CSV table of C-alpha atoms in Angstrom, one decimal:
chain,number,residue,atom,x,y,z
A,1,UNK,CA,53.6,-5.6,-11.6
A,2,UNK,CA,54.1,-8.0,-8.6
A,3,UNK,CA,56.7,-7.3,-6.1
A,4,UNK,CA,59.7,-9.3,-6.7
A,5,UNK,CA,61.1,-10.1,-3.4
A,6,UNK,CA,64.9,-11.1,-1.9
A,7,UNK,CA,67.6,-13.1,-4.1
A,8,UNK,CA,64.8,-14.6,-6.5
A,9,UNK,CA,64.4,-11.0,-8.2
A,10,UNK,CA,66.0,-11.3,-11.3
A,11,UNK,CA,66.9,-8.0,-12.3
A,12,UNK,CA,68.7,-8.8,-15.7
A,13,UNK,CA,65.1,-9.1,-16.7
A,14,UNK,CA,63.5,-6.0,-14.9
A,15,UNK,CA,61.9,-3.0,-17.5
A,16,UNK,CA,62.4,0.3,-15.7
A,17,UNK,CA,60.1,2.5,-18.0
A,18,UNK,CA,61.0,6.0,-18.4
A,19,UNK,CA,58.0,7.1,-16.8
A,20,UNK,CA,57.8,10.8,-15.0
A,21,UNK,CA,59.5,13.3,-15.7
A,22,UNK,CA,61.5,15.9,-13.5
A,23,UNK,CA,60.1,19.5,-14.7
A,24,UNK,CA,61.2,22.9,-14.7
A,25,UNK,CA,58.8,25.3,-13.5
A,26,UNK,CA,60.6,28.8,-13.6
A,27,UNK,CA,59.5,29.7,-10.0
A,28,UNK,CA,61.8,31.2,-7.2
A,29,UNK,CA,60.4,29.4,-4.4
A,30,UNK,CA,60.2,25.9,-6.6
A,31,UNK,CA,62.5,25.7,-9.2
A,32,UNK,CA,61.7,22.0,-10.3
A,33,UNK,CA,59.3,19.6,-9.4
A,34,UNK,CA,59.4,15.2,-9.2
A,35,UNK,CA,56.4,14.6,-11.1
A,36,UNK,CA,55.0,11.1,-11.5
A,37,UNK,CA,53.4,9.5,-14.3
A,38,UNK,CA,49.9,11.2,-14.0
A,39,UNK,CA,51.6,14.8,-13.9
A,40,UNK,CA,51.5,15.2,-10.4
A,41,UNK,CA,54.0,16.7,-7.9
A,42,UNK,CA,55.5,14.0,-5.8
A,43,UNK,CA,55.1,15.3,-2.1
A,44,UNK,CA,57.9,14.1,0.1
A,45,UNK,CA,60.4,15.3,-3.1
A,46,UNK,CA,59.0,18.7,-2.8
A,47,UNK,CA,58.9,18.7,0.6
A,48,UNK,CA,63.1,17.5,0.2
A,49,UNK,CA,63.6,20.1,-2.4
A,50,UNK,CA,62.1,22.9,-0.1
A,51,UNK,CA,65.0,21.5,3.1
A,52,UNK,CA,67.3,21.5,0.0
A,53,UNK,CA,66.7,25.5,-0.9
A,54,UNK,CA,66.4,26.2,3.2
A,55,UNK,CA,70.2,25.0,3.3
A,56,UNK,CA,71.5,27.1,0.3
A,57,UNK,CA,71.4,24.9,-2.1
A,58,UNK,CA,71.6,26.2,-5.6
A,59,UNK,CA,69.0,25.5,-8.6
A,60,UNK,CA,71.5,23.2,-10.2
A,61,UNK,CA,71.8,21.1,-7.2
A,62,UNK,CA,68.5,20.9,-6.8
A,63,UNK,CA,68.2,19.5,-10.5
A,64,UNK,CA,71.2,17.0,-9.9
A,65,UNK,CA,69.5,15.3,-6.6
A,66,UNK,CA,66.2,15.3,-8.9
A,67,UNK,CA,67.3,13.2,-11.2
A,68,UNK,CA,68.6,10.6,-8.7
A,69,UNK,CA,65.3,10.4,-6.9
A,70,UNK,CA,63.7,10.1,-10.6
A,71,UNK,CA,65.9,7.4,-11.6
A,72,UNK,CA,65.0,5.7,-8.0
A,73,UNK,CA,61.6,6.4,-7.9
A,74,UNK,CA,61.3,4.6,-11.6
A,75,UNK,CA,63.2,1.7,-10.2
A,76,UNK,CA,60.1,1.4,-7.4
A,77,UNK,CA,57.6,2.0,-10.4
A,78,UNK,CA,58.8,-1.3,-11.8
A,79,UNK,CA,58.8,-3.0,-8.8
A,80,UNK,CA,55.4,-2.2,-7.4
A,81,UNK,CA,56.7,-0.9,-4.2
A,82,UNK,CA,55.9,3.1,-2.4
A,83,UNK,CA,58.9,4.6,-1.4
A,84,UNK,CA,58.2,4.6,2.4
A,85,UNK,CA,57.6,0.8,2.0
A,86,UNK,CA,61.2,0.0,0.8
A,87,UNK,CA,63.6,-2.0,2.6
A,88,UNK,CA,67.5,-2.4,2.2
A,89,UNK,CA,66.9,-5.5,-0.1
A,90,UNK,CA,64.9,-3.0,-2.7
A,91,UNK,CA,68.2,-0.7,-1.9
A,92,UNK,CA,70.9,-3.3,-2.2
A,93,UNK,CA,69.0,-4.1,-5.9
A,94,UNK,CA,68.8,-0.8,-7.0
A,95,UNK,CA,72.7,-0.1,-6.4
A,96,UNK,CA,73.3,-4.1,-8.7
A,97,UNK,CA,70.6,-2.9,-11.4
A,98,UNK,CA,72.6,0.0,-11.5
A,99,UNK,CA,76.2,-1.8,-12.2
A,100,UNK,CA,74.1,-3.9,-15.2
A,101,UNK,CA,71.8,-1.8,-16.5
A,102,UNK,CA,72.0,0.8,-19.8
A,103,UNK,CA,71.8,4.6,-19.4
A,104,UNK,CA,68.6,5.8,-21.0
A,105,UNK,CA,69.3,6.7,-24.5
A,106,UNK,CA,67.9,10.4,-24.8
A,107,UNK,CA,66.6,11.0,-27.9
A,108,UNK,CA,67.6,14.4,-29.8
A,109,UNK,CA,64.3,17.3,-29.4
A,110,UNK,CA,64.4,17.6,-33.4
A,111,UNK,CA,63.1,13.7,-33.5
A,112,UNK,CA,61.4,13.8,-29.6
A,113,UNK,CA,58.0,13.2,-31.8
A,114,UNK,CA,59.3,10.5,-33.9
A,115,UNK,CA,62.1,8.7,-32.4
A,116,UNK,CA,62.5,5.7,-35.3
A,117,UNK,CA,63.4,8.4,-37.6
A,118,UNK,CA,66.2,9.5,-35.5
A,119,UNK,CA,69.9,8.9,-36.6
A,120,UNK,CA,71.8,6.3,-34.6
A,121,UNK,CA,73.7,9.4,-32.7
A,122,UNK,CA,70.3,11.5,-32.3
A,123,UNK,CA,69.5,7.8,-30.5
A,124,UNK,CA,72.6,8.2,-28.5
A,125,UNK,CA,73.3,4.5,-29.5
A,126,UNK,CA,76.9,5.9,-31.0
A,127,UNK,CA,78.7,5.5,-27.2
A,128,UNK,CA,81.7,3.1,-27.5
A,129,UNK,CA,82.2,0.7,-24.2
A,130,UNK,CA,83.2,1.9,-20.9
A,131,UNK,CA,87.2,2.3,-21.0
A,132,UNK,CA,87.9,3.3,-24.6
A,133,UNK,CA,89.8,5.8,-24.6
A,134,UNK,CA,89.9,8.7,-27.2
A,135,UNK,CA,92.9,8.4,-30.1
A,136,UNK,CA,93.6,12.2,-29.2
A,137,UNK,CA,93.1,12.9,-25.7
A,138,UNK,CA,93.2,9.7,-24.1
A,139,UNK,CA,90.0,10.2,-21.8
A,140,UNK,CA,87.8,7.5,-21.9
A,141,UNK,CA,84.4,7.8,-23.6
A,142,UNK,CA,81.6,7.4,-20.8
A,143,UNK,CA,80.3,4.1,-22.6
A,144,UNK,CA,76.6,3.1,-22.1
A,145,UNK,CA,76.7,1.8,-18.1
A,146,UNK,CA,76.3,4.0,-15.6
A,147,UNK,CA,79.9,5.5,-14.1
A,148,UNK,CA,80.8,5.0,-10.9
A,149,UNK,CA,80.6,8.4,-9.6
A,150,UNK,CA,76.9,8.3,-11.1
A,151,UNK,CA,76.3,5.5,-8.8
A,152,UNK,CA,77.7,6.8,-5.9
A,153,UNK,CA,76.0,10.1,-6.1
A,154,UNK,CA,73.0,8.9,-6.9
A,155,UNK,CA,73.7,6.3,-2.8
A,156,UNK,CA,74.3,9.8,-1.0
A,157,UNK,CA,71.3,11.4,-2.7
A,158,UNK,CA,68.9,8.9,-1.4
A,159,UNK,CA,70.5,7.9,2.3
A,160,UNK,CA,70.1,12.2,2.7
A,161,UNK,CA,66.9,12.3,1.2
A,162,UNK,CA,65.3,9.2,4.0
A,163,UNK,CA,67.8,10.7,6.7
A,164,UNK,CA,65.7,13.8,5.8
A,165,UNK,CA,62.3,12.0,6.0
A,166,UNK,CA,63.5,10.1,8.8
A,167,UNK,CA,64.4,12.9,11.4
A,168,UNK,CA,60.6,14.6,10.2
A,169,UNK,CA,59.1,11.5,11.0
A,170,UNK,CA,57.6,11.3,8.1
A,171,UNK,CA,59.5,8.6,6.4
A,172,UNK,CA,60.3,5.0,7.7
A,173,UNK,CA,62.9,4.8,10.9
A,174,UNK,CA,65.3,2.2,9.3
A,175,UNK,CA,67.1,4.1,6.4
A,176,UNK,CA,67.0,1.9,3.3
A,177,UNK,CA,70.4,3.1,2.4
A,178,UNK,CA,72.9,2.7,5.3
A,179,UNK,CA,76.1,3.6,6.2
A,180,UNK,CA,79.1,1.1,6.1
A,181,UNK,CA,79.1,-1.8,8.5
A,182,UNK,CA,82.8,-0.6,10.0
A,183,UNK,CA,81.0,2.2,10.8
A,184,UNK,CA,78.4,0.4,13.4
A,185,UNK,CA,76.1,2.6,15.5
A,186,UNK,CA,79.4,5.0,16.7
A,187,UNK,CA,79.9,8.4,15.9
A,188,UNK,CA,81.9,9.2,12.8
A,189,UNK,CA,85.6,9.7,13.3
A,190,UNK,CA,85.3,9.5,17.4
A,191,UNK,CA,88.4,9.9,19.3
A,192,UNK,CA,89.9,11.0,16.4
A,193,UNK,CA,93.9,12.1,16.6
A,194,UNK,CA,94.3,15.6,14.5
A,195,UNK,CA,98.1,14.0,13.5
A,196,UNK,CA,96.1,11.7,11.5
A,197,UNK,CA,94.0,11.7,8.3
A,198,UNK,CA,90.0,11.7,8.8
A,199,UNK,CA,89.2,7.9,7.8
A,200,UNK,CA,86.4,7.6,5.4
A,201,UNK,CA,83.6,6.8,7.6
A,202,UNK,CA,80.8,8.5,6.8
A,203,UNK,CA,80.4,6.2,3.3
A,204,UNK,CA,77.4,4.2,2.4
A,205,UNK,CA,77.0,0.6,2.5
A,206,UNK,CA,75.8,0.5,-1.2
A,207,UNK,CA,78.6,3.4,-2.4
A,208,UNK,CA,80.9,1.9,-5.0
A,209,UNK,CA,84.8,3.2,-4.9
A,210,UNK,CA,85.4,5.9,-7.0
A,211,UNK,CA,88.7,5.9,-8.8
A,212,UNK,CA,91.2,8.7,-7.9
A,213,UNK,CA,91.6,10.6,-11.7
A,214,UNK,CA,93.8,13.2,-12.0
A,215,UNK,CA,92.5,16.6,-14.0
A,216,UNK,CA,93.1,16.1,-17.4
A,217,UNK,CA,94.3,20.0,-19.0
A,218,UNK,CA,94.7,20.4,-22.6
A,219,UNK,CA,98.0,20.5,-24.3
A,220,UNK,CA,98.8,23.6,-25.7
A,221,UNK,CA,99.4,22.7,-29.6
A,222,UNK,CA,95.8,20.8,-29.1
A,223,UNK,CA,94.2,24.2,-27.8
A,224,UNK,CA,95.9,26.0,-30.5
A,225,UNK,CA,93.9,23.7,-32.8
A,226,UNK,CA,90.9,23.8,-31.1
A,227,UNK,CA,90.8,27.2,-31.4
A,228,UNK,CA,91.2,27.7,-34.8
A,229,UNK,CA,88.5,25.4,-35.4
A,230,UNK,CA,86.2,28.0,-34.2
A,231,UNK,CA,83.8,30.0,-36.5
A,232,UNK,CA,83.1,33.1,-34.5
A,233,UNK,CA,84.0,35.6,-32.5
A,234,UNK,CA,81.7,34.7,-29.3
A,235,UNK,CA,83.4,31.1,-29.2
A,236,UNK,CA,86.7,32.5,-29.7
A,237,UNK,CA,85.9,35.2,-26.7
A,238,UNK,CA,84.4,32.4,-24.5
A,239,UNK,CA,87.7,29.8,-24.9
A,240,UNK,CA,90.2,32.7,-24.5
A,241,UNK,CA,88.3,33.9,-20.8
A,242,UNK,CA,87.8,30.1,-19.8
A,243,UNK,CA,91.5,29.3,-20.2
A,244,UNK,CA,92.6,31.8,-19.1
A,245,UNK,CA,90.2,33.0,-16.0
A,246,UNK,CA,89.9,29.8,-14.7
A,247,UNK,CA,86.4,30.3,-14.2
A,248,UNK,CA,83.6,27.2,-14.6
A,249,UNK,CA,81.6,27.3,-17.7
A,250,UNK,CA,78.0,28.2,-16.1
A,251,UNK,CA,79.9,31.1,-13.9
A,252,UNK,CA,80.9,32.9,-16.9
A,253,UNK,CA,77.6,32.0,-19.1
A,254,UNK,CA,76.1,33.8,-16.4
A,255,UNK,CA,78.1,37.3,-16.4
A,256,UNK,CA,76.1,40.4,-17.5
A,257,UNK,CA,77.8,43.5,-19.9
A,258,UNK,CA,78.6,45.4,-17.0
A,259,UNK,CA,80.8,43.0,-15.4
A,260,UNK,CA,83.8,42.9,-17.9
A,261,UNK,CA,86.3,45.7,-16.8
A,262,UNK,CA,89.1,45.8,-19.9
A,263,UNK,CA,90.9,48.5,-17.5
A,264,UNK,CA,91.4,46.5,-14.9
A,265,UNK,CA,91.7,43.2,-17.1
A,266,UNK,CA,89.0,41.6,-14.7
A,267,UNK,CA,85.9,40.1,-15.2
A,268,UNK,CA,82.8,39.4,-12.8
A,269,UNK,CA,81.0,36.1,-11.8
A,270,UNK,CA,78.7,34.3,-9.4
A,271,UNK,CA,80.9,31.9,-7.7
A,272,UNK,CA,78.7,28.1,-8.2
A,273,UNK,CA,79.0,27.3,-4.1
A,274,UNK,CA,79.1,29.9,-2.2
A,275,UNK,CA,76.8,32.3,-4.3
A,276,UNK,CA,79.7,35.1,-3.8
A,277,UNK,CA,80.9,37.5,-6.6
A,278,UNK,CA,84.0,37.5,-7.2
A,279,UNK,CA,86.1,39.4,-9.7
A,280,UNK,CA,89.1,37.1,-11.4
A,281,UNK,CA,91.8,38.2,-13.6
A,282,UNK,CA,92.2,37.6,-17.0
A,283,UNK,CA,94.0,37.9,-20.2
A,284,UNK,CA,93.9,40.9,-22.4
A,285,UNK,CA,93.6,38.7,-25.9
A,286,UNK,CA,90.4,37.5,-24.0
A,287,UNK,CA,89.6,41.2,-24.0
A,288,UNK,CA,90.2,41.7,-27.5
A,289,UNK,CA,88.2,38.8,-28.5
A,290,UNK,CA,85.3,39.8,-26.5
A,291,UNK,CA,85.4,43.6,-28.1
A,292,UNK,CA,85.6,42.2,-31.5
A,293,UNK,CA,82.3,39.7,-30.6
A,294,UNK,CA,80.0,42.6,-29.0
A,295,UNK,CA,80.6,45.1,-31.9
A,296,UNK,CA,79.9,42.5,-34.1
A,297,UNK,CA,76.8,41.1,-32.5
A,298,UNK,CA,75.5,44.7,-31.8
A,299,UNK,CA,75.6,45.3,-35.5
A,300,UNK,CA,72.9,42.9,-36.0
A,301,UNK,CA,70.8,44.1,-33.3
A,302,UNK,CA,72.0,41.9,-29.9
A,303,UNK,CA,70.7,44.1,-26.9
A,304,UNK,CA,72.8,46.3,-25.8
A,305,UNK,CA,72.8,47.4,-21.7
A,306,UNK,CA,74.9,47.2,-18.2
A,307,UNK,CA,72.0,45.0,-17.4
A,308,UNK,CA,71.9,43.0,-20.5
A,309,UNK,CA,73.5,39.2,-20.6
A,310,UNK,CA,77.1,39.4,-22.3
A,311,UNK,CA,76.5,36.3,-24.3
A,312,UNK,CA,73.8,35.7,-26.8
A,313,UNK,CA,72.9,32.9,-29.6
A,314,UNK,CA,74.0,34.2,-32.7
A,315,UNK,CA,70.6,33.9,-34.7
A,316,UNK,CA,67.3,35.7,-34.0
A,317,UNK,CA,65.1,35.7,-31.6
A,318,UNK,CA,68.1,36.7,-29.5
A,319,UNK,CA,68.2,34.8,-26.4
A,320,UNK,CA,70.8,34.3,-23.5
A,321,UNK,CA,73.5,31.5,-24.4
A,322,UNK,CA,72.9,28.9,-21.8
A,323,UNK,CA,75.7,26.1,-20.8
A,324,UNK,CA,73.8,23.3,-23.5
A,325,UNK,CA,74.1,25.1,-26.1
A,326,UNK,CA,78.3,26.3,-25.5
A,327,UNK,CA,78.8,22.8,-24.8
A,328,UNK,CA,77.0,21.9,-28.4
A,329,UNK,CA,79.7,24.8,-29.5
A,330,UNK,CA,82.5,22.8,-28.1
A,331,UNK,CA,81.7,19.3,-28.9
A,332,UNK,CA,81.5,20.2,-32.8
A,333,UNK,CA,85.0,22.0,-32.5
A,334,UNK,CA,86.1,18.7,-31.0
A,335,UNK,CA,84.0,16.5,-33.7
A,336,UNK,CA,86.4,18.5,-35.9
A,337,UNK,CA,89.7,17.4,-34.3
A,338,UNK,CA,88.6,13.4,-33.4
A,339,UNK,CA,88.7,14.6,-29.7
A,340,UNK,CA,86.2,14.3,-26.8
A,341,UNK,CA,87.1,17.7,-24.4
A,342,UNK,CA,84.9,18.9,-22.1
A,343,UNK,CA,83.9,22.6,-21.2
A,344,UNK,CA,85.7,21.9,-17.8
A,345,UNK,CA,88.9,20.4,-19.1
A,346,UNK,CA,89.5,24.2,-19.8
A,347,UNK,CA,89.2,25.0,-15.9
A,348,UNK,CA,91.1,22.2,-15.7
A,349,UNK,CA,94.0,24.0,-17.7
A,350,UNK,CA,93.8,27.1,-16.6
A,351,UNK,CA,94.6,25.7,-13.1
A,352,UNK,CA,97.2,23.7,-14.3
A,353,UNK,CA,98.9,26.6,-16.2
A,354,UNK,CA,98.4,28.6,-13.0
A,355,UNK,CA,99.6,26.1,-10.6
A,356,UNK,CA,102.9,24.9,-12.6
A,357,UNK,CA,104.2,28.8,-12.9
A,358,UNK,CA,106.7,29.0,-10.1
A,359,UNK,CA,106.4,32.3,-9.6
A,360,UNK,CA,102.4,32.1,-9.0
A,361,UNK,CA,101.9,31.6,-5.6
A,362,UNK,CA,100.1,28.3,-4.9
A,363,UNK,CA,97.6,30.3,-2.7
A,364,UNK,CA,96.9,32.7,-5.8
A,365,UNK,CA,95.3,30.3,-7.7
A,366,UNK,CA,93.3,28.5,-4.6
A,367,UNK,CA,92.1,32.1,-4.5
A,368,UNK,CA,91.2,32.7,-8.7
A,369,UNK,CA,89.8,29.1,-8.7
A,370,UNK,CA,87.3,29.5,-6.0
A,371,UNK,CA,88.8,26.9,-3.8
A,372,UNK,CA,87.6,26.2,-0.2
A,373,UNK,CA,90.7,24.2,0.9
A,374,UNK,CA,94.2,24.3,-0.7
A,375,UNK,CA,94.7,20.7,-0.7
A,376,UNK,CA,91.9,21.3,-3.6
A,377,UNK,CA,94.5,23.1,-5.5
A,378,UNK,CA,97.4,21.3,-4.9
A,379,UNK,CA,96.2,18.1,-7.5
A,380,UNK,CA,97.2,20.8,-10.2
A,381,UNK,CA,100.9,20.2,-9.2
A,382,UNK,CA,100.5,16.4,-10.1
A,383,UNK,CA,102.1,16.1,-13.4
A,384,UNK,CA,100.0,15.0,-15.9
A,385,UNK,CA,100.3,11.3,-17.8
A,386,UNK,CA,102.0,13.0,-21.0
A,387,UNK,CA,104.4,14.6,-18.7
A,388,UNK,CA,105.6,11.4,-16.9
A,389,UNK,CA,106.3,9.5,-19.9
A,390,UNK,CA,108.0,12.0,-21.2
A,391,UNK,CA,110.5,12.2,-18.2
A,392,UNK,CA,110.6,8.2,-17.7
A,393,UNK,CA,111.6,8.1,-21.5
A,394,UNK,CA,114.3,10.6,-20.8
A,395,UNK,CA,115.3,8.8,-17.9
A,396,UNK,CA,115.9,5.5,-20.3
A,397,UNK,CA,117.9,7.6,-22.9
A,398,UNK,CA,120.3,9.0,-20.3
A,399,UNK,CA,120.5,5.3,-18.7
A,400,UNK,CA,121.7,4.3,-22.6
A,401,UNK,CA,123.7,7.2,-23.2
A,402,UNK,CA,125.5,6.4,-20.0
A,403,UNK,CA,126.5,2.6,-20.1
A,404,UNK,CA,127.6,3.0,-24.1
A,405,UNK,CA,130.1,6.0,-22.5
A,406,UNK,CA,133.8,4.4,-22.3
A,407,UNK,CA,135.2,3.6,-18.9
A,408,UNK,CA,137.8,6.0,-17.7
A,409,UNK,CA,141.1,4.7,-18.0
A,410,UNK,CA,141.9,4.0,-14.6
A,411,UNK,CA,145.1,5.9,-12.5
A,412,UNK,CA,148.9,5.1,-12.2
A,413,UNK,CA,150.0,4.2,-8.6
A,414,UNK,CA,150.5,7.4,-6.9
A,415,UNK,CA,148.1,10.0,-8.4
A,416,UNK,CA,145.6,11.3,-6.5
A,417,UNK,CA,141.9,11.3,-8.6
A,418,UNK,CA,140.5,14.9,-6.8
A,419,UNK,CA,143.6,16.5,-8.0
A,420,UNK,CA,143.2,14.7,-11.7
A,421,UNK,CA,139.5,15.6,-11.7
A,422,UNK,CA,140.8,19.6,-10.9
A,423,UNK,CA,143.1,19.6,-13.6
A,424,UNK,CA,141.7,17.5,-16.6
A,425,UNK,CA,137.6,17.5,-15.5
A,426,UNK,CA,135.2,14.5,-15.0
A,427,UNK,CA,135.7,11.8,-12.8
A,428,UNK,CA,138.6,9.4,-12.4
């Protein structure tokens, strides 16, 4: 394809193929490679990835910068341009296709080899527009466009990875993705006074603004629900330590038999940033749940060992339950109840359980939830939207119940309204 050049690209028009792929290879030292359309390993993304591990930077990270350079490197594809040869116009287009353009519809693996066959939701053609929010929870479908936070992710991704190729010298010296203009040539934050807030300085030219969302928890009659849409054991052991623990969804997926302590009501996991682990409380029904699910799934053979994963599939050939397939488990409970949850809406209530018990100290919770900085913790203070309304509409009914009250007959020369108020009550 010719390159399309300055304002005379027309990018409504533009066909980014889904060409290369971003593959898994099951090695320590390289757990995924870019690979571009011919099957081959894209060089200056493994030599990124390699920085990436060198700084401690888990797997999953890896995978999530990965598809950011995959979805960029597509967007060149189209365009006919190498990735060293890119200017800020090629950037400035890539972050407006990205505001206009459809997410990739992912076809389910059942129909991978036949994709007109597929239903309409195996298509992933069943998303409803951006901003619809779900009859139950409120929470807005993601819709077909790309989200904002995917777009700005995907602008810190790429300034890092030519920052990266810029300071090796092996990439070009003017960074297609700069920083904001206010920011000029100066150091970030200089001569900054520690009585004031850091300004946000560091952000890139091309980074949208992320609205601020407060955690969305799950009301307790909808969890009760929830749970009792459940058709096993395992789920009903997985809800019960997620809501109550605290912990993320790929910590716990991750635990091995050894690591639940009933005596001490604790339970083990690999903390996702720093790598740590860390032993968190949690409830004794979670307890009971998970006893009832390992005596059951031992029964039909589920290996048995310290060393041994604590959660398995539930059919033969036994393998480790991994986080897609307990998120399939929770979207078909919500499918059940019209709702659109999330695994981490359960973090997202444990915290705010947590945090809202006055008794809990605030620094307790920073400490269960894995939190680097308390100011992390302190959004689960912020009531929630249900709880707001449910105050302001309490505020109206007093409002009414006050001005229909009868004015108080008002007092005879000469008596004195604290001593009135002392002997017959109210005001006067």
């Amino acid at each position: 394809m010719a390159e399309l050049t300055g304002p005379a690209r027309d990018l409504a028009r533009l066909v980014v193929p889904d060409a290369g792929h971003l593959a898994e290879t099951g090695e320590l030292w390289e757990p995924y490679q870019l690979l571009d359309p011919s099957g081959r390993s894209i060089e200056p993304v493994a030599a990124y990835f390699a920085d990436l591990q060198a700084a401690g930077r888990a797997s999953s990270t890896i995978r999530s910068y990965g598809m950011d350079l995959l979805r960029w490197w597509r967007f060149l594809w189209a365009l006919g341009i190498e990735w060293d040869r890119a200017s800020r116009t090629e950037a400035r287009d890539f972050a407006r296709w990205m505001q206009i353009a459809d997410k990739p519809l992912r076809v389910h693996w059942r129909y991978q080899r036949d994709p007109d066959t597929a239903k309409p939701e195996a298509r992933g053609s069943s998303k409803s527009p951006t901003g619809t929010p779900n009859s139950v929870t409120g929470k807005p479908d993601p819709g077909p466009k790309y989200a904002a936070s995917t777009r700005a992710h995907s602008e810190t991704v790429l300034r890092s990875f030519y920052d990266f190729h810029r300071d090796t010298g092996s990439g070009p010296i003017l960074n297609p993705f700069p920083l904001d203009r206010a920011r000029g040539s100066g150091r970030a934050n200089a001569h900054h006074n520690p009585m004031d807030p850091f300004k946000p300085e560091r952000q890139g030219r091309y980074r949208p603004k992320i609205p601020i969302r407060i955690p969305r928890r799950i009301p307790d009659e909808w969890f009760n629900q929830l749970f009792s849409a459940l058709k096993c054991h395992r789920d009903r052991a997985l809800l019960a330590f997620w809501v109550s623990s605290g912990a993320r969804a790929a910590e716990l997926l991750t635990s091995k038999q050894r690591d639940a302590d009933p005596g001490q009501q604790v339970i083990g996991v690999v903390r996702k940033g720093s790598g740590d682990y860390q032993q968190i409380p949690t409830s004794s029904d979670a307890f009971v749940w998970l006893r009832l699910y390992q005596e059951e799934a031992w029964r039909h053979g589920v290996p048995r060992g310290r060393n041994q994963p604590m959660w398995w599939t539930l059919r033969r050939p036994w393998r480790p339950l991994n986080y897609h397939a307990a998120r399939a488990m929770f979207d078909r409970a919500n499918v059940g109840l019209g709702a659109n949850w999330t695994l981490h809406d359960l973090r997202h209530t444990a915290a705010y359980r947590m945090a809202r018990d006055p008794k809990l100290p605030l620094t307790d919770v920073q400490w269960v939830l894995g939190h680097a900085s308390l100011s992390t913790t302190q959004i689960y203070i912020t009531p929630s939207k249900d709880e707001v309304v449910r105050d302001v509409l309490a505020h109206h009914a007093r409002r009414a119940r006050e001005s229909a009250r009868p004015l108080p007959t008002p007092l005879a020369d000469g008596y004195d309204a604290a001593s009135m108020s002392v002997l017959f009550g109210g005001s006067w």
